[in-house]
Coordinates of C-alpha atoms and ligand atoms in Angstrom, one line a residue:
Chain A
K1 CA -1.7 -15.6 24.1
T2 CA 1.2 -16.8 26.2
Y3 CA 2.1 -14.8 29.6
K4 CA 5.4 -13.7 28.9
K5 CA 8.9 -12.3 30.7
V6 CA 11.2 -9.6 29.2
D7 CA 14.2 -11.4 28.1
D8 CA 16.8 -11.3 25.3
E9 CA 14.6 -13.7 23.1
L10 CA 12.1 -10.9 23.2
F11 CA 14.2 -8.3 22.2
E12 CA 15.4 -10.4 19.4
E13 CA 11.5 -11.0 18.5
I14 CA 10.9 -7.2 18.6
E15 CA 14.6 -6.6 16.2
E16 CA 13.1 -9.1 13.6
I17 CA 9.5 -7.2 13.1
L18 CA 11.3 -4.1 12.8
I19 CA 13.6 -5.4 10.6
T20 CA 11.0 -7.4 8.5
S21 CA 8.9 -4.0 8.4
D22 CA 11.8 -2.3 6.1
V23 CA 12.4 -0.2 9.5
G24 CA 16.4 -0.9 8.6
V25 CA 19.4 -1.9 10.6
N26 CA 20.3 1.6 12.0
T27 CA 17.1 2.7 13.3
T28 CA 15.9 -0.5 14.5
M29 CA 19.2 -0.7 16.6
K30 CA 18.6 2.8 17.9
I31 CA 14.9 2.0 18.8
I32 CA 16.1 -1.2 20.5
E33 CA 18.6 0.6 22.7
K34 CA 16.2 3.2 24.0
L35 CA 13.7 0.2 24.7
R36 CA 16.3 -1.3 26.6
T37 CA 17.4 1.7 28.4
E38 CA 13.9 2.9 29.3
A39 CA 12.9 -0.7 30.2
K40 CA 15.3 -0.7 32.7
E41 CA 14.8 2.8 34.2
R42 CA 11.0 1.8 34.7
K43 CA 11.5 -1.6 35.6
V44 CA 9.1 -3.2 33.1
T45 CA 9.3 -7.0 33.4
E46 CA 6.3 -8.1 31.8
A47 CA 6.2 -8.5 27.9
S48 CA 2.8 -6.8 27.6
D49 CA 4.1 -3.6 29.1
L50 CA 7.2 -3.8 27.0
K51 CA 5.2 -4.0 24.0
G52 CA 3.3 -0.8 25.4
L53 CA 6.6 1.0 25.8
L54 CA 7.8 -0.2 22.4
K55 CA 4.8 1.5 20.7
E56 CA 5.4 4.5 23.2
I57 CA 8.9 5.4 21.2
L58 CA 7.4 4.4 18.1
V59 CA 4.6 6.9 18.1
E60 CA 7.0 9.6 19.8
I61 CA 9.1 9.1 16.6
L62 CA 6.1 9.5 14.5
D63 CA 4.2 12.1 15.9
Y64 CA 4.4 15.6 14.3
G65 CA 1.5 16.9 16.0
D66 CA -0.3 19.8 13.6
A67 CA 2.4 19.1 10.8
H68 CA 0.5 15.9 9.6
Q69 CA -2.1 18.5 8.4
L70 CA -1.9 19.1 4.6
G71 CA -0.9 22.7 4.0
I72 CA -3.9 23.9 2.2
H73 CA -5.0 27.0 4.7
P74 CA -5.0 29.8 3.6
A75 CA -6.3 29.6 0.1
P76 CA -5.1 29.8 -2.5
A77 CA -2.7 26.9 -2.0
I78 CA -0.5 24.8 -4.0
L79 CA 0.6 20.9 -3.6
L80 CA 3.4 19.8 -5.5
I81 CA 3.5 16.1 -5.8
V82 CA 6.8 14.5 -6.2
G83 CA 8.7 11.0 -5.9
V84 CA 10.2 8.0 -7.9
N85 CA 8.8 6.4 -10.9
G86 CA 5.5 4.2 -10.4
V87 CA 4.9 5.1 -6.6
G88 CA 1.5 6.4 -7.1
K89 CA 1.8 10.1 -7.4
T90 CA -0.9 10.4 -10.1
T91 CA -3.2 8.4 -8.2
S92 CA -2.7 9.9 -5.0
I93 CA -3.7 13.0 -6.4
G94 CA -6.9 11.8 -8.1
K95 CA -7.6 11.0 -4.4
I96 CA -6.8 14.7 -2.5
A97 CA -8.4 16.1 -5.8
H98 CA -11.7 14.3 -4.5
R99 CA -11.1 14.6 -0.8
I100 CA -10.7 18.4 -0.6
K101 CA -13.6 19.0 -3.4
S102 CA -16.1 17.0 -0.8
Q103 CA -14.9 19.7 1.7
G104 CA -16.1 22.4 -0.5
K105 CA -12.8 23.5 -2.2
K106 CA -12.2 24.7 -5.7
V107 CA -9.9 22.4 -6.9
L108 CA -7.4 22.4 -10.2
L109 CA -5.1 19.8 -11.4
A110 CA -1.9 20.5 -13.7
A111 CA -0.5 17.8 -15.7
G112 CA 3.1 18.4 -14.9
D113 CA 4.3 14.9 -16.1
T114 CA 4.9 15.5 -19.8
F115 CA 7.1 12.5 -20.5
R116 CA 5.5 9.4 -19.2
A117 CA 3.3 7.6 -22.1
A118 CA -0.2 8.6 -21.4
A119 CA 0.3 10.4 -17.9
I120 CA -1.9 13.2 -19.3
D121 CA -4.5 11.0 -20.2
Q122 CA -4.3 9.0 -16.8
L123 CA -4.6 12.3 -15.0
E124 CA -7.5 13.4 -17.3
I125 CA -9.2 10.4 -16.6
W126 CA -9.1 11.2 -12.7
G127 CA -10.0 14.6 -13.2
N128 CA -13.4 13.4 -14.9
R129 CA -13.7 11.0 -12.3
V130 CA -13.6 13.4 -9.4
G131 CA -15.4 16.4 -11.3
V132 CA -12.2 18.8 -11.5
D133 CA -10.5 20.7 -14.4
V134 CA -6.7 19.6 -15.7
I135 CA -4.5 22.2 -17.1
K136 CA -2.3 20.5 -19.4
H137 CA -0.4 20.8 -22.6
Q138 CA 1.2 18.1 -25.2
E139 CA 3.5 15.1 -24.2
G140 CA 6.9 16.6 -24.5
A141 CA 6.5 19.8 -23.6
D142 CA 8.1 21.9 -20.9
P143 CA 6.7 20.9 -17.5
A144 CA 7.5 24.4 -15.8
A145 CA 5.5 26.1 -18.5
V146 CA 2.7 23.7 -17.9
L147 CA 2.9 24.6 -14.2
F148 CA 3.1 28.3 -15.3
D149 CA 0.0 27.9 -17.0
A150 CA -1.6 26.6 -14.1
I151 CA -1.0 29.1 -11.6
Q152 CA -2.3 31.7 -14.3
S153 CA -5.3 29.9 -14.7
A154 CA -5.9 29.1 -10.6
K155 CA -5.5 32.8 -10.2
A156 CA -8.0 33.8 -12.7
R157 CA -10.4 31.1 -11.4
K158 CA -9.9 31.7 -7.6
I159 CA -9.1 28.5 -7.3
D160 CA -8.5 27.2 -3.8
V161 CA -6.0 24.4 -4.2
L162 CA -4.2 23.8 -7.4
I163 CA -2.4 20.1 -7.3
C164 CA 0.5 19.8 -9.7
D165 CA 1.5 16.3 -10.8
T166 CA 4.9 15.6 -12.1
A167 CA 6.8 12.7 -13.7
G168 CA 8.4 10.1 -11.8
R169 CA 12.1 10.4 -11.4
L170 CA 15.0 8.7 -9.8
H171 CA 16.7 10.8 -7.7
N172 CA 19.9 9.9 -8.5
K173 CA 19.2 11.5 -12.0
K174 CA 20.9 15.2 -11.8
N175 CA 18.8 16.3 -15.0
L176 CA 15.7 15.1 -14.1
M177 CA 16.2 16.5 -10.4
N178 CA 17.5 19.9 -12.0
E179 CA 14.1 20.0 -14.2
L180 CA 12.3 19.6 -11.0
G181 CA 14.3 22.3 -9.3
K182 CA 13.3 24.7 -12.2
V183 CA 9.5 23.8 -11.7
S184 CA 9.9 24.7 -8.1
K185 CA 11.2 27.9 -9.0
V186 CA 8.4 28.8 -11.2
L187 CA 6.2 28.1 -8.5
E188 CA 8.3 30.3 -5.9
R189 CA 8.2 33.2 -8.5
E190 CA 4.5 33.0 -10.0
Y191 CA 2.6 31.9 -6.6
G192 CA 4.8 33.1 -3.9
N193 CA 2.1 34.3 -1.7
A194 CA 0.3 30.7 -2.1
T195 CA 0.3 28.4 0.9
K196 CA 2.8 25.6 -0.2
D197 CA 2.9 21.9 0.1
V198 CA 5.8 19.7 -1.5
L199 CA 4.7 16.3 -0.8
L200 CA 6.9 13.3 -1.6
V201 CA 5.1 10.0 -2.4
L202 CA 6.7 6.8 -1.0
D203 CA 5.6 3.2 -1.9
A204 CA 5.5 1.3 1.2
T205 CA 7.0 -1.7 -0.4
T206 CA 10.1 0.1 -0.8
G207 CA 13.2 -1.0 1.2
Q208 CA 16.2 1.4 2.3
N209 CA 16.2 3.2 -0.7
A210 CA 13.3 5.4 0.5
I211 CA 15.6 7.0 2.9
Q212 CA 17.9 8.5 0.0
Q213 CA 14.8 9.0 -1.8
A214 CA 13.4 11.4 1.0
K215 CA 16.7 12.7 1.4
T216 CA 17.8 13.8 -2.2
F217 CA 14.3 15.0 -2.9
K218 CA 14.3 17.2 0.2
E219 CA 18.0 18.9 -1.0
V220 CA 16.0 19.9 -4.4
V221 CA 12.4 21.0 -3.6
D222 CA 12.3 20.9 0.2
I223 CA 9.7 18.5 1.0
N224 CA 7.4 19.2 3.6
G225 CA 5.4 16.0 3.8
I226 CA 4.9 12.4 2.6
I227 CA 2.2 10.3 1.0
L228 CA 2.7 6.5 1.9
T229 CA 1.0 4.7 -0.6
K230 CA -0.1 0.6 -1.5
L231 CA -0.4 0.2 2.6
D232 CA -3.2 -2.4 1.6
G233 CA -0.6 -4.8 0.5
T234 CA 1.6 -6.9 2.8
A235 CA 4.5 -4.5 3.2
K236 CA 4.7 -2.2 6.3
G237 CA 6.6 0.8 5.1
G238 CA 8.7 0.8 8.2
V239 CA 11.1 2.8 6.4
V240 CA 9.1 5.9 7.3
L241 CA 10.2 5.5 10.8
A242 CA 13.9 6.2 9.8
I243 CA 13.0 9.2 7.7
S244 CA 11.0 10.5 10.4
S245 CA 13.9 10.5 12.7
E246 CA 16.7 11.1 10.4
L247 CA 15.3 14.0 8.3
N248 CA 12.5 15.2 9.7
V249 CA 9.5 14.9 7.9
P250 CA 6.2 13.8 9.1
V251 CA 3.8 11.5 6.8
K252 CA 0.6 13.1 6.1
L253 CA -1.7 10.8 4.2
I254 CA -1.5 7.0 3.4
G255 CA -2.8 5.3 0.3
V256 CA -4.9 1.9 1.2
G257 CA -6.1 0.7 -2.5
E258 CA -6.6 2.3 -5.9
G259 CA -10.0 3.7 -5.5
V260 CA -11.1 7.4 -5.3
N261 CA -12.0 7.1 -1.4
D262 CA -8.8 5.1 -0.8
L263 CA -6.9 7.4 0.9
Q264 CA -6.3 8.3 4.6
V265 CA -4.9 10.6 7.0
F266 CA -1.9 9.2 8.6
E267 CA -2.3 8.5 12.1
P268 CA 0.9 7.5 14.0
K269 CA -1.2 5.0 16.5
S270 CA -2.8 3.0 14.0
F271 CA 0.3 2.7 11.7
V272 CA 2.4 1.6 14.8
N273 CA 0.0 -0.9 15.6
A274 CA -0.5 -2.2 12.3
L275 CA 3.5 -2.6 12.4
F276 CA 3.0 -5.0 14.8
G277 CA -0.6 -6.9 14.3
D278 CA -0.7 -9.6 17.0
D279 CA 2.5 -10.5 16.7
I280 CA 3.8 -9.4 20.2
Chain B
M1 CA 26.4 4.7 7.9
V2 CA 23.2 3.8 6.1
F3 CA 24.5 4.7 2.8
E4 CA 27.6 3.1 2.9
G5 CA 27.9 0.2 0.3
L6 CA 27.3 -3.2 1.0
A7 CA 30.7 -3.8 -1.1
D8 CA 32.4 -1.5 1.2
K9 CA 30.9 -2.9 4.1
L10 CA 32.0 -6.4 3.1
Q11 CA 35.3 -5.3 2.3
G12 CA 35.8 -3.7 5.6
A13 CA 34.9 -6.6 7.6
L14 CA 36.8 -8.8 5.7
Q15 CA 39.7 -7.0 5.5
K16 CA 40.1 -7.3 8.9
L17 CA 40.0 -11.4 8.6
K18 CA 42.8 -10.8 5.3
S19 CA 45.1 -9.4 7.1
K20 CA 45.4 -11.8 10.1
G21 CA 47.0 -15.1 9.7
K22 CA 44.8 -17.4 11.2
L23 CA 41.1 -17.4 11.8
S24 CA 39.3 -18.6 15.0
E25 CA 35.7 -19.4 14.9
K26 CA 35.3 -15.9 16.8
D27 CA 36.8 -14.0 13.8
V28 CA 34.4 -15.8 11.5
K29 CA 31.4 -15.1 13.6
E30 CA 32.5 -11.5 13.8
A31 CA 33.1 -11.0 10.3
M32 CA 29.7 -12.8 9.6
R33 CA 28.0 -10.4 11.7
E34 CA 29.1 -7.3 9.5
V35 CA 28.3 -9.3 6.5
K36 CA 24.6 -9.8 7.7
L37 CA 24.1 -6.1 8.7
A38 CA 25.4 -5.0 5.2
L39 CA 22.9 -7.5 3.7
L40 CA 20.0 -6.5 6.0
E41 CA 21.0 -2.9 4.7
A42 CA 20.6 -3.9 1.1
D43 CA 17.1 -5.1 1.6
V44 CA 17.8 -9.0 1.4
N45 CA 15.3 -10.4 3.0
F46 CA 15.7 -11.2 7.0
K47 CA 15.2 -15.0 6.6
V48 CA 17.3 -15.1 3.3
V49 CA 20.0 -13.4 5.2
K50 CA 20.2 -15.9 8.0
D51 CA 20.2 -19.0 5.9
F52 CA 23.1 -17.7 3.8
I53 CA 25.0 -16.8 6.9
D54 CA 24.4 -20.1 8.5
K55 CA 25.8 -21.6 5.1
V56 CA 28.9 -19.4 4.9
K57 CA 29.7 -19.9 8.4
D58 CA 29.3 -23.7 8.3
R59 CA 31.8 -23.9 5.2
A60 CA 34.3 -20.9 6.7
V61 CA 34.7 -22.6 10.3
G62 CA 35.6 -25.7 8.5
N63 CA 38.9 -27.1 8.6
E64 CA 39.8 -26.2 5.1
V65 CA 39.4 -22.9 5.8
L66 CA 41.3 -22.3 9.4
E67 CA 44.3 -24.3 8.4
S68 CA 44.6 -22.6 5.0
L69 CA 47.4 -20.1 4.6
T70 CA 45.2 -17.4 3.7
P71 CA 41.7 -17.8 5.5
G72 CA 40.4 -14.1 4.9
Q73 CA 40.8 -14.5 1.3
Q74 CA 39.2 -18.1 1.4
V75 CA 36.1 -16.8 3.5
I76 CA 35.6 -14.1 1.0
K77 CA 35.7 -16.5 -1.8
I78 CA 33.1 -18.3 0.0
V79 CA 31.0 -15.5 0.3
N80 CA 31.2 -14.8 -3.3
E81 CA 30.8 -18.2 -4.5
E82 CA 27.6 -18.4 -2.3
L83 CA 26.2 -15.3 -3.4
T84 CA 26.6 -15.8 -7.0
A85 CA 25.2 -19.7 -6.3
L86 CA 22.3 -17.5 -4.5
M87 CA 21.8 -15.5 -8.0
G88 CA 21.9 -18.7 -10.1
T89 CA 25.0 -19.4 -12.3
T90 CA 24.2 -18.8 -15.8
Q91 CA 22.7 -16.4 -18.0
S92 CA 18.7 -17.1 -18.8
K93 CA 17.1 -16.2 -22.0
I94 CA 13.4 -16.7 -23.1
T95 CA 12.2 -19.9 -24.3
F96 CA 10.3 -19.6 -27.8
S97 CA 7.8 -22.4 -28.7
S98 CA 8.5 -24.6 -31.5
K99 CA 4.8 -23.9 -32.2
P100 CA 4.8 -20.0 -32.8
P101 CA 3.2 -17.8 -31.3
T102 CA 5.2 -17.8 -28.4
V103 CA 3.3 -16.4 -25.4
I104 CA 4.8 -14.0 -22.7
M105 CA 2.7 -12.8 -19.8
L106 CA 4.0 -9.9 -17.6
V107 CA 2.6 -9.9 -14.0
G108 CA 3.7 -8.4 -10.6
L109 CA 2.8 -5.6 -8.4
Q110 CA 1.4 -2.0 -9.0
G111 CA 3.6 0.3 -10.9
A112 CA 6.6 -2.4 -10.9
G113 CA 7.1 -1.6 -14.7
K114 CA 4.8 -4.4 -16.5
T115 CA 3.6 -2.0 -19.1
T116 CA 6.9 -0.3 -20.0
T117 CA 8.7 -3.7 -19.7
G118 CA 6.4 -5.2 -22.1
G119 CA 7.2 -2.7 -24.7
K120 CA 10.9 -3.0 -23.9
L121 CA 10.8 -6.7 -24.4
G122 CA 9.0 -6.6 -27.5
G123 CA 11.4 -4.0 -29.0
Y124 CA 14.5 -6.1 -28.0
L125 CA 13.2 -9.2 -29.4
K126 CA 11.8 -7.5 -32.4
K127 CA 15.8 -6.5 -33.1
S128 CA 16.5 -10.4 -33.3
G129 CA 14.2 -11.0 -35.8
K130 CA 10.7 -11.7 -34.0
R131 CA 7.4 -10.0 -35.0
P132 CA 5.6 -9.3 -31.6
L133 CA 2.3 -8.3 -30.7
L134 CA 1.6 -6.3 -27.7
V135 CA -1.8 -7.3 -26.1
A136 CA -3.5 -4.5 -23.6
G137 CA -4.8 -7.0 -21.1
D138 CA -4.9 -4.2 -18.1
I139 CA -8.7 -2.9 -18.2
Y140 CA -8.4 -1.4 -14.8
R141 CA -6.1 1.6 -14.6
P142 CA -6.8 4.6 -16.3
A143 CA -5.1 5.0 -19.5
A144 CA -3.5 1.7 -19.5
I145 CA -4.4 0.8 -22.8
K146 CA -3.6 4.3 -24.2
Q147 CA 0.0 4.0 -22.5
L148 CA 1.0 0.7 -24.1
Q149 CA -0.4 1.9 -27.5
V150 CA 1.9 5.1 -27.2
V151 CA 4.9 2.7 -26.3
G152 CA 3.9 0.3 -29.1
G153 CA 3.7 3.6 -31.5
Q154 CA 7.2 4.6 -30.3
L155 CA 8.3 1.1 -31.1
D156 CA 6.5 0.4 -34.1
L157 CA 4.7 -2.3 -32.7
P158 CA 1.0 -3.7 -32.9
V159 CA -1.3 -3.4 -30.0
F160 CA -4.1 -5.4 -29.7
T161 CA -6.9 -4.3 -27.7
L162 CA -10.6 -4.9 -27.3
G163 CA -11.3 -1.7 -25.1
D164 CA -11.8 -2.2 -21.3
K165 CA -15.4 -3.3 -21.0
V166 CA -14.2 -6.8 -21.8
S167 CA -12.3 -9.5 -19.3
P168 CA -9.0 -9.8 -19.9
V169 CA -9.1 -13.3 -20.1
H170 CA -11.2 -12.6 -22.9
I171 CA -8.7 -10.2 -24.5
A172 CA -5.8 -12.6 -23.9
K173 CA -7.3 -15.4 -25.8
A174 CA -8.7 -13.2 -28.8
G175 CA -4.9 -11.6 -28.8
V176 CA -3.3 -14.7 -29.3
E177 CA -5.9 -15.6 -32.0
H178 CA -4.8 -12.3 -33.5
A179 CA -1.5 -13.2 -33.4
V180 CA -1.9 -16.5 -35.5
K181 CA -4.0 -14.8 -38.0
H182 CA -1.5 -11.9 -38.7
G183 CA 1.7 -13.9 -38.6
N184 CA 3.0 -12.6 -34.9
D185 CA 5.1 -15.3 -33.9
L186 CA 5.6 -13.4 -30.2
V187 CA 2.6 -12.4 -27.8
I188 CA 3.4 -10.2 -25.0
I189 CA 0.4 -9.6 -22.5
D190 CA 0.3 -6.7 -20.3
T191 CA -1.8 -7.4 -17.5
A192 CA -3.0 -4.6 -14.6
G193 CA -1.0 -4.5 -11.6
R194 CA -2.5 -6.2 -8.6
L195 CA -1.7 -7.4 -5.1
H196 CA -0.9 -10.9 -4.5
I197 CA -3.2 -11.0 -1.7
D198 CA -6.0 -10.0 -3.8
D199 CA -7.6 -13.4 -4.5
H200 CA -10.1 -11.9 -7.0
L201 CA -7.5 -10.5 -9.3
M202 CA -5.0 -13.5 -8.7
E203 CA -7.6 -15.7 -10.0
E204 CA -8.2 -13.8 -13.1
L205 CA -4.3 -14.2 -13.7
Q206 CA -4.8 -18.2 -13.2
N207 CA -7.5 -18.0 -15.6
I208 CA -5.7 -16.0 -18.3
K209 CA -2.8 -19.0 -17.6
Q210 CA -5.7 -21.5 -18.3
E211 CA -6.9 -20.1 -21.5
V212 CA -3.7 -19.1 -23.4
K213 CA -1.3 -21.2 -21.6
P214 CA 1.8 -18.8 -21.9
H215 CA 5.4 -20.3 -22.6
E216 CA 7.0 -17.5 -20.2
I217 CA 4.9 -15.9 -17.0
L218 CA 7.4 -13.2 -15.8
L219 CA 7.4 -11.6 -12.6
V220 CA 8.2 -7.9 -13.1
L221 CA 9.7 -6.5 -9.6
D222 CA 10.7 -3.1 -8.9
A223 CA 14.6 -3.5 -7.5
M224 CA 13.9 -0.9 -4.8
T225 CA 11.5 -3.6 -3.3
G226 CA 12.3 -4.3 0.7
Q227 CA 11.6 -7.1 2.9
D228 CA 8.2 -7.7 1.3
A229 CA 9.9 -8.9 -2.1
V230 CA 10.0 -12.4 -0.6
N231 CA 6.0 -12.4 0.2
V232 CA 5.2 -10.9 -3.3
A233 CA 7.3 -13.5 -5.4
E234 CA 6.5 -16.6 -3.3
I235 CA 3.1 -16.1 -3.7
F236 CA 2.6 -15.2 -7.3
N237 CA 5.2 -18.3 -7.9
E238 CA 2.8 -20.2 -5.8
K239 CA -0.4 -19.4 -7.4
L240 CA 0.9 -18.9 -11.1
G241 CA 4.1 -20.8 -11.6
I242 CA 6.4 -18.2 -12.4
D243 CA 9.1 -18.9 -15.0
G244 CA 11.2 -16.1 -14.1
V245 CA 11.5 -12.5 -13.3
I246 CA 12.4 -9.1 -14.6
L247 CA 13.8 -6.2 -12.2
T248 CA 13.3 -3.1 -13.0
K249 CA 14.4 0.4 -12.1
L250 CA 17.9 -0.7 -11.7
D251 CA 19.4 2.2 -13.1
G252 CA 18.4 4.0 -9.5
D253 CA 21.0 3.6 -6.6
T254 CA 19.4 1.1 -4.7
R255 CA 21.8 -2.1 -3.6
G256 CA 18.9 -4.4 -5.0
G257 CA 18.8 -7.0 -2.2
A258 CA 15.2 -8.0 -3.8
A259 CA 17.1 -9.8 -6.5
L260 CA 18.7 -12.1 -3.9
S261 CA 15.3 -12.7 -1.9
V262 CA 13.4 -13.5 -5.1
R263 CA 16.0 -16.0 -6.2
A264 CA 16.1 -17.3 -3.0
V265 CA 12.3 -18.0 -2.1
T266 CA 11.5 -18.8 -6.0
N267 CA 14.5 -20.7 -7.5
K268 CA 13.5 -18.9 -10.7
P269 CA 16.1 -17.1 -12.9
I270 CA 16.1 -13.4 -13.2
K271 CA 16.1 -13.1 -17.1
F272 CA 16.4 -9.2 -17.8
I273 CA 16.5 -5.9 -16.1
G274 CA 15.1 -2.6 -16.3
M275 CA 17.9 0.1 -16.6
G276 CA 15.8 3.4 -17.4
E277 CA 12.5 4.6 -18.7
K278 CA 13.5 4.7 -22.1
L279 CA 12.6 1.6 -24.3
N280 CA 15.7 0.6 -25.3
E281 CA 16.8 0.2 -21.5
L282 CA 16.4 -3.6 -21.0
E283 CA 19.3 -5.7 -20.7
P284 CA 20.1 -9.4 -20.0
F285 CA 20.6 -10.3 -16.5
F286 CA 24.0 -11.5 -15.6
P287 CA 24.2 -13.6 -12.3
D288 CA 27.7 -13.1 -11.6
R289 CA 27.9 -9.4 -12.5
M290 CA 25.2 -9.1 -10.1
A291 CA 26.7 -10.6 -7.4
S292 CA 29.7 -8.5 -8.1
R293 CA 27.6 -5.6 -8.2
I294 CA 26.7 -6.3 -4.9
L295 CA 30.1 -7.6 -3.2
G296 CA 32.1 -4.6 -5.4
M297 CA 34.7 -7.5 -6.4
Ligands
GTP301 N1 -2.5 -1.4 -4.0 C1 -2.7 0.5 -4.1 N2 -2.1 0.3 -5.5 C2 -2.0 1.9 -5.6 C3 -1.9 2.8 -4.8 N3 -1.8 4.2 -5.1 C4 -1.7 4.0 -6.1 N4 -1.7 2.5 -6.8 C5 -1.7 2.3 -8.2 O1 -0.2 2.0 -8.4 C6 0.0 2.1 -9.8 C7 1.0 3.4 -10.4 O2 0.3 4.2 -9.7 P1 0.4 6.1 -10.3 O3 -0.4 6.8 -9.9 O4 0.7 6.0 -11.8 O5 2.2 6.1 -9.9 P2 2.9 7.7 -10.5 O6 3.9 7.6 -9.3 O7 2.1 8.7 -10.9 O8 4.0 6.8 -11.5 P3 4.9 7.5 -12.7 O9 4.1 8.8 -13.0 O10 4.8 6.5 -13.8 O11 6.0 7.9 -11.8 C8 -1.3 2.4 -10.4 O12 -1.6 1.0 -10.7 C9 -2.1 2.8 -9.4 O13 -3.4 2.1 -9.5 C10 -2.3 2.3 -3.2 O14 -2.5 3.2 -2.3 N5 -2.4 0.9 -3.2
GTP302 N1 14.1 4.5 -14.2 C1 13.2 3.6 -14.3 N2 11.8 3.7 -14.5 C2 11.0 2.6 -14.9 C3 11.8 1.3 -15.3 N3 11.0 0.8 -16.0 C4 9.7 1.1 -15.6 N4 10.0 2.5 -15.4 C5 8.7 3.5 -15.1 O1 8.1 3.2 -13.8 C6 6.8 3.6 -13.8 C7 5.9 2.9 -14.0 O2 6.0 1.8 -14.9 P1 4.7 1.0 -15.6 O3 5.3 0.5 -16.8 O4 3.7 2.2 -15.9 O5 4.3 0.1 -14.5 P2 3.1 -0.9 -14.4 O6 3.6 -2.3 -13.7 O7 2.4 -1.3 -15.8 O8 2.4 -0.4 -13.4 P3 0.6 -0.8 -13.6 O9 0.0 -1.0 -14.8 O10 0.3 0.6 -12.9 O11 0.6 -1.8 -12.2 C8 6.8 4.4 -15.1 O12 7.0 6.1 -14.7 C9 7.9 3.9 -15.8 O13 8.4 5.1 -16.8 C10 13.2 1.5 -15.2 O14 13.9 0.4 -15.6 N5 14.1 2.4 -14.8
K303 K1 7.1 0.5 -7.0
MG304 MG1 2.1 9.8 -12.5
MG305 MG1 0.7 -1.2 -16.4

């Protein structure tokens, strides 16, 4: 690596990396501004020091301390998994179920996607794969009714963690978002005492639209965490920086493949390092 | 504001030019900066935006514009023209083989919408008199075959499967043979979602191509895709030689900058757009409409 000084060209290089990682124009500008100010204050002149400073700033945006933990304590707990179409909700549920089951928890799944072709079968295959039961109705059934049944079953069986799948829906579809609101009401009414985590699944290949997704889902079901999937590709998922700084929602888990073990706890530092690779 | 539309932004930036009588090089530069930011916010790829802006700038600061009576409108026209040119200029259709069956293969990243689109396309072409056969070539995703069968059932289209223990190359070949025997003049092969950097699975697609020589290999791409759209499209095109793109989930509120990116790097037409989850929600792609949608003009 060549030895470099801090100059405008370097800032431009950083800007390009952030934008091509889907961080977005606004958040990128904010980050660059902060970087410039702090670099001046701390009298940073070497490129390598600037890089360190930048990483500090980014980690600060992403770091939520204990809030990165999955909200499953104390039992009983329920995880409601939501998001737009095809992002990896059902697959992530399979992986999470496997993970917490191996920690000794009793897990149950609810097939709350009654709309998509063979969505119930897909979840059932995951259930079999990881050795966890699935509560289901027929395709076309009311998802709120599925959740109702699943909660009664979870109570009867003294389940530690109930994980509820939902149909993929675009956030700009009012009727589908209302349906989700209804599911969430059933959850409050029937399982009010349970520890609750509502997780939005985001596909790392998604661009700036992810911000609008997070915003709208937050309004409707009060999401309190993000699962960022498909980080095994070449997309960096930088849009979570915008979401973290604007919407106050922590990333909790990341998906790094299609296999049952391809789920990791989100680590702000590793994420930031992966954003840059050896680029600067 | 992040959520302000690209069209509004362009209008805003160019309105300033419109109201001025004469344009200086500095005016153009300033407006182009706003166009650039707006395109980036719309998820158009960084490098594509750069090239686009350079091109427009070159034309805009030329004498023709600076000396025109309405330089602002002239610039708007140039932006519009260049954008439409980038989107392609005519609507593209499926090319049918003179020796049926015509074979179409759908490829793309995980969750892009291939299986749903395969059904939609079959239903769409059935209406124009074709007799499509859907081939279940995804042996990996849990319940992928069942999904295609349900979709096929809803559309009253036959679905060919050999289960999930046989190689997709073999399935594709047997599927085409089945079509020949049963008078299906159109074969649509669903394939498993895969990453463009997964060499093993990309090779599988190459092998299917080699075996059944599809007339159309269509890349199915999520319209919400960000900067990565160029990598995906470039590598799928490089490894397989795609014939076109189907852009899905355009019923969302994404600006759809991926459309521009993909066109720019592959120069392959976008043929259809997915406008919903329902199986009749597939529409032909009109480049001028897309450019207009982006520009709000
Ligand atoms: N490479 C990769 N693929 C993933 C990951 N997570 C999920 N997938 C794949 O993405 C595709 C969609 O996953 P699903 O779990 O069905 O997504 P979903 O959000 O439930 O989809 P809908 O229910 O249709 O909205 C499948 O092919 C998964 O195998 C990941 O972390 N990496
Ligand atoms: N809103 C909307 N949803 C769509 C559209 N096309 C597909 N989908 C949805 O996107 C999700 C993924 O679609 P699939 O057809 O399973 O995608 P795929 O590419 O076959 O996925 P894999 O086989 O797992 O790679 C499903 O929930 C579909 O209903 C569209 O145009 N609009
Ligand atoms: K996707
Ligand atoms: Mg699902
Ligand atoms: Mg599929």
